[in-house]
GROMACS .gro file of C-alpha atoms in nm:
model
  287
    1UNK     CA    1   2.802   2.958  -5.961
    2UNK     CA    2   2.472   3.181  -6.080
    3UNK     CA    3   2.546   3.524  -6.004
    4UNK     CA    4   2.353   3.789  -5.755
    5UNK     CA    5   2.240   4.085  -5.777
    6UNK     CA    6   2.172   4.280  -5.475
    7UNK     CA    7   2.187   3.926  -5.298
    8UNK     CA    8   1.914   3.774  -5.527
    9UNK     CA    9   2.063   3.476  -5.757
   10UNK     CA   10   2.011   3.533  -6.106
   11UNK     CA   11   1.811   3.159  -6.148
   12UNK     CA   12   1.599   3.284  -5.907
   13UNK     CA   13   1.464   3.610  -6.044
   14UNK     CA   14   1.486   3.451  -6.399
   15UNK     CA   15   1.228   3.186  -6.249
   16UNK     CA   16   1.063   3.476  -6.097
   17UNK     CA   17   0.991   3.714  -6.414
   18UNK     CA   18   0.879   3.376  -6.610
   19UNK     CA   19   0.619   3.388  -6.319
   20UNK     CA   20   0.499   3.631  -6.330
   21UNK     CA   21   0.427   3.657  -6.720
   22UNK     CA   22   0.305   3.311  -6.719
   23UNK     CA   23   0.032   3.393  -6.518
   24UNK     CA   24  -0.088   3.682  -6.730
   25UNK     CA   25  -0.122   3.459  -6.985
   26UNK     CA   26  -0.514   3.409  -6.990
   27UNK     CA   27  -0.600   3.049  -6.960
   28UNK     CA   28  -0.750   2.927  -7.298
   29UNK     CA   29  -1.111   2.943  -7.255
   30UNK     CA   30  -1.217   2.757  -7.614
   31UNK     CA   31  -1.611   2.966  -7.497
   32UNK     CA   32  -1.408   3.283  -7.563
   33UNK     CA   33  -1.469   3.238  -7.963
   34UNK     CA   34  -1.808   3.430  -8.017
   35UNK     CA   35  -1.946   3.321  -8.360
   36UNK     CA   36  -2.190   3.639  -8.350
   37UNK     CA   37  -1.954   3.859  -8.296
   38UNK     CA   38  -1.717   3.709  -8.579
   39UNK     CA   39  -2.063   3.727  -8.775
   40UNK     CA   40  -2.090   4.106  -8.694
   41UNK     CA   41  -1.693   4.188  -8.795
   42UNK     CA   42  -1.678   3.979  -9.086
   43UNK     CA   43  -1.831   4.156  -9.379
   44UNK     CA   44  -1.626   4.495  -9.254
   45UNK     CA   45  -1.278   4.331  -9.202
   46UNK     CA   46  -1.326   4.099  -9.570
   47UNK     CA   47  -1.381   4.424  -9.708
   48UNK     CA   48  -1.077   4.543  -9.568
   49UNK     CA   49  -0.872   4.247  -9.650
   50UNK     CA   50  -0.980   4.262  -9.986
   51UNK     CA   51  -0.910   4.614 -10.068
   52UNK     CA   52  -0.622   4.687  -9.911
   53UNK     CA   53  -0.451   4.309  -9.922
   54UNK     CA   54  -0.601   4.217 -10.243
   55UNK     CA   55  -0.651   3.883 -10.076
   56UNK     CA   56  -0.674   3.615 -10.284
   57UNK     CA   57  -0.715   3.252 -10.115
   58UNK     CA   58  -0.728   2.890 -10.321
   59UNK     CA   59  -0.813   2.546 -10.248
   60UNK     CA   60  -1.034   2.589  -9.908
   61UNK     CA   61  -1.270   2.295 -10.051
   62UNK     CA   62  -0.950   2.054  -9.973
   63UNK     CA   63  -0.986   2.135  -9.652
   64UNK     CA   64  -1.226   1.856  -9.481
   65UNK     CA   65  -1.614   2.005  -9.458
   66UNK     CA   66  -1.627   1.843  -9.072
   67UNK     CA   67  -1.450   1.746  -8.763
   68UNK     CA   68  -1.083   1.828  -8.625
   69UNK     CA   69  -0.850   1.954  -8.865
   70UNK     CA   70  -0.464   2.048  -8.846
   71UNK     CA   71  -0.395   2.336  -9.039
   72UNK     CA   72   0.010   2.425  -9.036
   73UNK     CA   73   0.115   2.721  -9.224
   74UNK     CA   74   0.426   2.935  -9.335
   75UNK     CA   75   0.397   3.277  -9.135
   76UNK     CA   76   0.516   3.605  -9.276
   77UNK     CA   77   0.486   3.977  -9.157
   78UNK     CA   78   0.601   4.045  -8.778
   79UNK     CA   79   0.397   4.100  -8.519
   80UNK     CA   80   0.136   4.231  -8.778
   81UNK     CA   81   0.115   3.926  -8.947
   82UNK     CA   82  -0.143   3.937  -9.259
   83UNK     CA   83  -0.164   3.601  -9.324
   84UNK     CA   84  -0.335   3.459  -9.021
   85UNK     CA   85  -0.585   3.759  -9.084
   86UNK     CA   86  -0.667   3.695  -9.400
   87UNK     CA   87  -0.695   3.316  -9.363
   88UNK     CA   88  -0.896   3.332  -9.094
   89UNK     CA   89  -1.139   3.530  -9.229
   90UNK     CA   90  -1.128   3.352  -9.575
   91UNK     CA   91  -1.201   3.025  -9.395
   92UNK     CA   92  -1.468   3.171  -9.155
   93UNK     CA   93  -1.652   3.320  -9.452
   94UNK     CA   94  -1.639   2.947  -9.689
   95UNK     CA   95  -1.727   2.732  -9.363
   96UNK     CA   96  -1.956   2.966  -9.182
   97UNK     CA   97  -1.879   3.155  -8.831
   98UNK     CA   98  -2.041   2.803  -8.673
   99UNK     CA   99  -1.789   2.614  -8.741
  100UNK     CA  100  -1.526   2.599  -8.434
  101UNK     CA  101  -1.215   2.729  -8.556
  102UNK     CA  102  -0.903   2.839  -8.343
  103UNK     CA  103  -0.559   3.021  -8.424
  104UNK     CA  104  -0.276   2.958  -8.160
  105UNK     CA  105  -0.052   3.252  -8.088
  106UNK     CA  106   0.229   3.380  -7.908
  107UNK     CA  107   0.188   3.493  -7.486
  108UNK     CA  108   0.193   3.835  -7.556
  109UNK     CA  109  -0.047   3.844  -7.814
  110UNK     CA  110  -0.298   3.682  -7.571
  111UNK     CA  111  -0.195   3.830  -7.301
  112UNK     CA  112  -0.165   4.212  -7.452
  113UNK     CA  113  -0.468   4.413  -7.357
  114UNK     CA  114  -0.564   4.588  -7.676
  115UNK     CA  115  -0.565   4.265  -7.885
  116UNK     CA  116  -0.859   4.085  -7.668
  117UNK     CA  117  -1.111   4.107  -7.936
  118UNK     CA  118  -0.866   3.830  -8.113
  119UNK     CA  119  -0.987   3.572  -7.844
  120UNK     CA  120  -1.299   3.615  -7.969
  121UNK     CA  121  -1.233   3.507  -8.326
  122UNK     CA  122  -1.063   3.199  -8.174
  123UNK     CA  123  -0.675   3.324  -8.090
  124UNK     CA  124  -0.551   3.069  -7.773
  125UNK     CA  125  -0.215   3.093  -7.642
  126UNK     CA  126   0.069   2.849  -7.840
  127UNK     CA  127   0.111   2.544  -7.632
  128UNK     CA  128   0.084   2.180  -7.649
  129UNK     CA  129  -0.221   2.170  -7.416
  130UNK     CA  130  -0.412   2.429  -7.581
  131UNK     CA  131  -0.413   2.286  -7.932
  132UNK     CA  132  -0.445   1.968  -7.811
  133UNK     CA  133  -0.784   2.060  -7.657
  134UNK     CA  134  -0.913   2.268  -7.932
  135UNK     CA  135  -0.879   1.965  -8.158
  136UNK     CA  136  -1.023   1.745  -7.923
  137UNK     CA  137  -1.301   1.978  -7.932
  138UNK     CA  138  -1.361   1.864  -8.303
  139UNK     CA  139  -1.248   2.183  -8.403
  140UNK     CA  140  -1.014   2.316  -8.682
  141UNK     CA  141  -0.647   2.428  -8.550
  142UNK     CA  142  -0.419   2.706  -8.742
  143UNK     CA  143  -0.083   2.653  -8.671
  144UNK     CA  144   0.234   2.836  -8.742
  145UNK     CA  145   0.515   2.558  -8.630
  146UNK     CA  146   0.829   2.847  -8.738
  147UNK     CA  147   0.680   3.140  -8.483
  148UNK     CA  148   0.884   3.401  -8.457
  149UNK     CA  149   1.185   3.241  -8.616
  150UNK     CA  150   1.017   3.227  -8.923
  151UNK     CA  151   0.808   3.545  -8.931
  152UNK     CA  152   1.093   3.763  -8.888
  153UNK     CA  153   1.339   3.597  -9.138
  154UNK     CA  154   1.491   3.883  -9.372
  155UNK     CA  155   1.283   3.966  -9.609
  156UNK     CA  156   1.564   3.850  -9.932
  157UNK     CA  157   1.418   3.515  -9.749
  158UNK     CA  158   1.065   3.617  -9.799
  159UNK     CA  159   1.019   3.286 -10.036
  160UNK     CA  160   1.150   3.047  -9.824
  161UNK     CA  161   0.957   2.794  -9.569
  162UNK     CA  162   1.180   2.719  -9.242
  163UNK     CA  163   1.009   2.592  -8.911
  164UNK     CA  164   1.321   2.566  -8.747
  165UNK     CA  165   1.334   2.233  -8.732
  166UNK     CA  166   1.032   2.285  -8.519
  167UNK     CA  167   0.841   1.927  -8.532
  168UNK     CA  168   0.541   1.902  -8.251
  169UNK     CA  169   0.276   1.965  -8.465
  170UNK     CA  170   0.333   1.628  -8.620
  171UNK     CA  171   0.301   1.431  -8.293
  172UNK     CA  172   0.013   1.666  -8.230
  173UNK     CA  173  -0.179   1.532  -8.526
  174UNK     CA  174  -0.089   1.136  -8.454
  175UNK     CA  175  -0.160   1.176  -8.072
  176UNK     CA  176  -0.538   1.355  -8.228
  177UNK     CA  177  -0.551   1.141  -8.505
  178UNK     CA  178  -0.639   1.469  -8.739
  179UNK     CA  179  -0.517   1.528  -9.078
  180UNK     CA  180  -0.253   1.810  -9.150
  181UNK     CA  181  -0.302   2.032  -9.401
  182UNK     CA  182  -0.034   2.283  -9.551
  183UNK     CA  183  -0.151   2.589  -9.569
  184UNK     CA  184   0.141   2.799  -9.801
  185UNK     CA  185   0.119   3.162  -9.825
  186UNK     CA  186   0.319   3.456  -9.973
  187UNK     CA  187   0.353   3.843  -9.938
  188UNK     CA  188   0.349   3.879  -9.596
  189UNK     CA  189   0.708   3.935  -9.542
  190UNK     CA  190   0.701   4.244  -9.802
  191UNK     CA  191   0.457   4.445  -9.536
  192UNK     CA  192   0.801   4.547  -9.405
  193UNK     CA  193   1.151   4.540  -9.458
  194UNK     CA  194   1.248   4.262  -9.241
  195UNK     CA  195   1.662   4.320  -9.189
  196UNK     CA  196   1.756   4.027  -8.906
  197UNK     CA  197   1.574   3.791  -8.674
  198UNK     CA  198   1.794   3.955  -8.372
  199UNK     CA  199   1.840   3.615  -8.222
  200UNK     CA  200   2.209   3.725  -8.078
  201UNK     CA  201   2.001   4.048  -7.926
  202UNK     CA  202   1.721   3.811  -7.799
  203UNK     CA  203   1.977   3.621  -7.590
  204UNK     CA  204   2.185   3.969  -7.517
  205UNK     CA  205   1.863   4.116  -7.344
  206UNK     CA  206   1.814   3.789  -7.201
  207UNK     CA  207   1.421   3.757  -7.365
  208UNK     CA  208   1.492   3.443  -7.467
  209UNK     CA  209   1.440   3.335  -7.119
  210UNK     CA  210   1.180   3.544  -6.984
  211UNK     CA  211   0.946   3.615  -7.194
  212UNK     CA  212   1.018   3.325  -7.457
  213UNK     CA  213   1.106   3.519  -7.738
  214UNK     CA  214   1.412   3.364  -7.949
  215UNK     CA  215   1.423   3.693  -8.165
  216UNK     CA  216   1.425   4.059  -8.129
  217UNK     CA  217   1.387   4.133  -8.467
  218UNK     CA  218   1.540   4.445  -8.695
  219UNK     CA  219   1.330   4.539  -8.964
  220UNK     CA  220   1.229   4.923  -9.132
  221UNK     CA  221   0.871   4.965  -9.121
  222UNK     CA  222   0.614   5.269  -9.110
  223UNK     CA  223   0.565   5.446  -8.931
  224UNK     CA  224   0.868   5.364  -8.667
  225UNK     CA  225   1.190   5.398  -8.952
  226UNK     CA  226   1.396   5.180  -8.790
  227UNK     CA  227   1.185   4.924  -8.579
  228UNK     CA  228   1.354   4.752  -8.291
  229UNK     CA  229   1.148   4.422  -8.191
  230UNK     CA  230   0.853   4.501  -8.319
  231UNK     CA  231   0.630   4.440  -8.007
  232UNK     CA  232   0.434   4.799  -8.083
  233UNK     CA  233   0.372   4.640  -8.411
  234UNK     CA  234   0.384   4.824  -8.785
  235UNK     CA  235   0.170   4.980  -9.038
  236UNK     CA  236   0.186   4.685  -9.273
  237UNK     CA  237   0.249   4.808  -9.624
  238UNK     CA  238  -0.059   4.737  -9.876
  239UNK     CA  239   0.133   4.361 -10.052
  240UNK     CA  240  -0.112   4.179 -10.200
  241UNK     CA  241  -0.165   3.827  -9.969
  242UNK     CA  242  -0.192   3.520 -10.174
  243UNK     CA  243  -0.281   3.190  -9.998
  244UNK     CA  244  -0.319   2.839 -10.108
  245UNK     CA  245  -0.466   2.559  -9.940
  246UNK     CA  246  -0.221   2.233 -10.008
  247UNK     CA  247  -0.367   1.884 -10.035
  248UNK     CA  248  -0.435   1.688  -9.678
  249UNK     CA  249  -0.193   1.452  -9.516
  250UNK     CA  250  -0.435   1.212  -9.350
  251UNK     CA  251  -0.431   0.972  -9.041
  252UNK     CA  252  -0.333   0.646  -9.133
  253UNK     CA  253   0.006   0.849  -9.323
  254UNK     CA  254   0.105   1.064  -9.007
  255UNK     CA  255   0.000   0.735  -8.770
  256UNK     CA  256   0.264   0.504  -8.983
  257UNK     CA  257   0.470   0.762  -9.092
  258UNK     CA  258   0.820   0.859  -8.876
  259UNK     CA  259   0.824   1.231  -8.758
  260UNK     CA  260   1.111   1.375  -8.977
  261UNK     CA  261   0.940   1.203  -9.301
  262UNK     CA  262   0.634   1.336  -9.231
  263UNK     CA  263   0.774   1.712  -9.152
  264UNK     CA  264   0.984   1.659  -9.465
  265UNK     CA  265   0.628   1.628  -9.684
  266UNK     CA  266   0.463   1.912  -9.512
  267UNK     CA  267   0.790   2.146  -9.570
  268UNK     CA  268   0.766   2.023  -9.887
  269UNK     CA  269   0.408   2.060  -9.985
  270UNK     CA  270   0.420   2.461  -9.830
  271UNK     CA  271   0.755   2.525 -10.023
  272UNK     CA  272   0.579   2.383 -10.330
  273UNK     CA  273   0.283   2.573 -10.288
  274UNK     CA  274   0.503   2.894 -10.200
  275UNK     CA  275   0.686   2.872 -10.514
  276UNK     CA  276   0.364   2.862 -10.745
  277UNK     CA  277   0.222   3.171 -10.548
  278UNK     CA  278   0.570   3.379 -10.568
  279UNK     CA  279   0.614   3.250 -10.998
  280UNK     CA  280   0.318   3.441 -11.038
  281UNK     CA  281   0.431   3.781 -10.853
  282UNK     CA  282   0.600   4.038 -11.076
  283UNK     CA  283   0.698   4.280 -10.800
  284UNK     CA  284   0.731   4.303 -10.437
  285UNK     CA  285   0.422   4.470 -10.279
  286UNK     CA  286   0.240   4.518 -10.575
  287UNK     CA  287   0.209   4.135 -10.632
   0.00000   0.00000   0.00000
């Protein structure tokens, strides 16, 4: 039997909380992107990526010049996650601001009020639904299938690609009929010192089923010392960001291909790409 407190069932106030957040959760609006004002940020925040990131970004040309596009990448950093910031630029400034081009997050990114501006560079809530309607829109889709079980994986694990076991985004693409491309990325894990995913304290503190958040995450980053979840976010430390576009899967592979074969080449293809990227790193940080 659920149990009460002060004579309210403990289903029902779970169900009640979820509620509640759900519907703070602003409803993807694809009009939100604003090409001008991505126009009017972009040379500013490059800058910035470049300087203090030392971005560096391959193999955008195998990405196709037109039409709906699957993008699935390895995610690193927290809640301050460098990579999607540093692709997303990269891509906006090779393709031009025109070009539709969305980045699914988590609730409380969308939903938290300082980060609004990020709907306007094309940042829609993570669901089936939503990506499923920006790619119907012909545009291109970034996803990150390991969330926040992969982006707060310890950093000794920095080098490793692990969705999870996570496998939508593959009957996203066949039910589209998009290619996927890997996206593979490393450094972003070394913006902190990422100590345990905090999946036991996620389910202690009962987040898990609230607010949908498997981890509550340990890590030591500035300026906090000791960082407990990481919803307030980090100073990022200055690692270098390397990213490197992987070769497309296209539509007639994912169509005949099974689900776990086709996740199998696309963890394969990022850890691949991952490995090149971290051979070529001499230190943490520095790159």
């Amino acid at each position: 039997m659920a149990g009460t407190v002060a004579g309210v069932r403990w289903d029902d106030l779970l169900r009640w909380v979820r509620r509640q957040v759900a519907d703070r959760v602003p409803k993807a609006d694809l009009d939100q992107r604003d090409p001008d004002y991505i126009r009017e940020q972009l040379p500013g925040t490059w800058l910035l990526a470049s300087l203090y990131f030392r971005a560096d970004v391959r193999g955008l040309d195998r990405i196709p010049a037109s039409g709906p596009v699957l993008l699935v990448g390895n995610h690193s950093g927290g809640n301050v996650p460098p990579d999607t910031f540093v692709f997303t630029l990269a891509f906006c400034s090779y393709f031009g601001v025109e070009r539709p081009f969305y980045q699914l997050a988590h609730n409380l990114v969308v939903s938290a009020p300082p980060l609004g501006w990020l709907r306007k560079f094309g940042t829609v809530a993570a669901n089936h639904e939503n990506a499923r309607m920006a790619l119907e829109s012909g545009a291109a889709l970034l996803v990150y299938p390991g969330g926040d079980y992969e982006v707060f994986r310890p950093s000794w694990e920095r080098h490793r690609v692990d969705f999870g076991g996570r496998m939508g985004y593959v009957r996203l693409a066949r039910e589209t009929g998009v290619p996927i491309v890997p996206v593979a990325s490393v450094g972003g894990q070394e913006t902190a010192l990422f100590l345990d995913r905090g999946q036991w304290l996620a389910k202690l503190l009962m987040v898990d089923r609230l607010l949908r958040l498997k981890s509550v995450p340990i890590s030591l980053a500035l300026p906090w010392g000791i960082n407990i979840s990481d919803l307030a976010g980090h100073l990022p430390l200055p690692a270098k960001i390397a990213i490197e576009v992987q070769d497309p899967i296209h539509p007639e592979e994912i169509t005949a291909g099974a689900d776990e074969v086709l996740h199998d080449k696309v963890i394969g293809s990022l850890q691949a790409g991952v490995d090149r990227l971290a051979a070529e790193r001499r230190f943490p940080v520095i790159g």
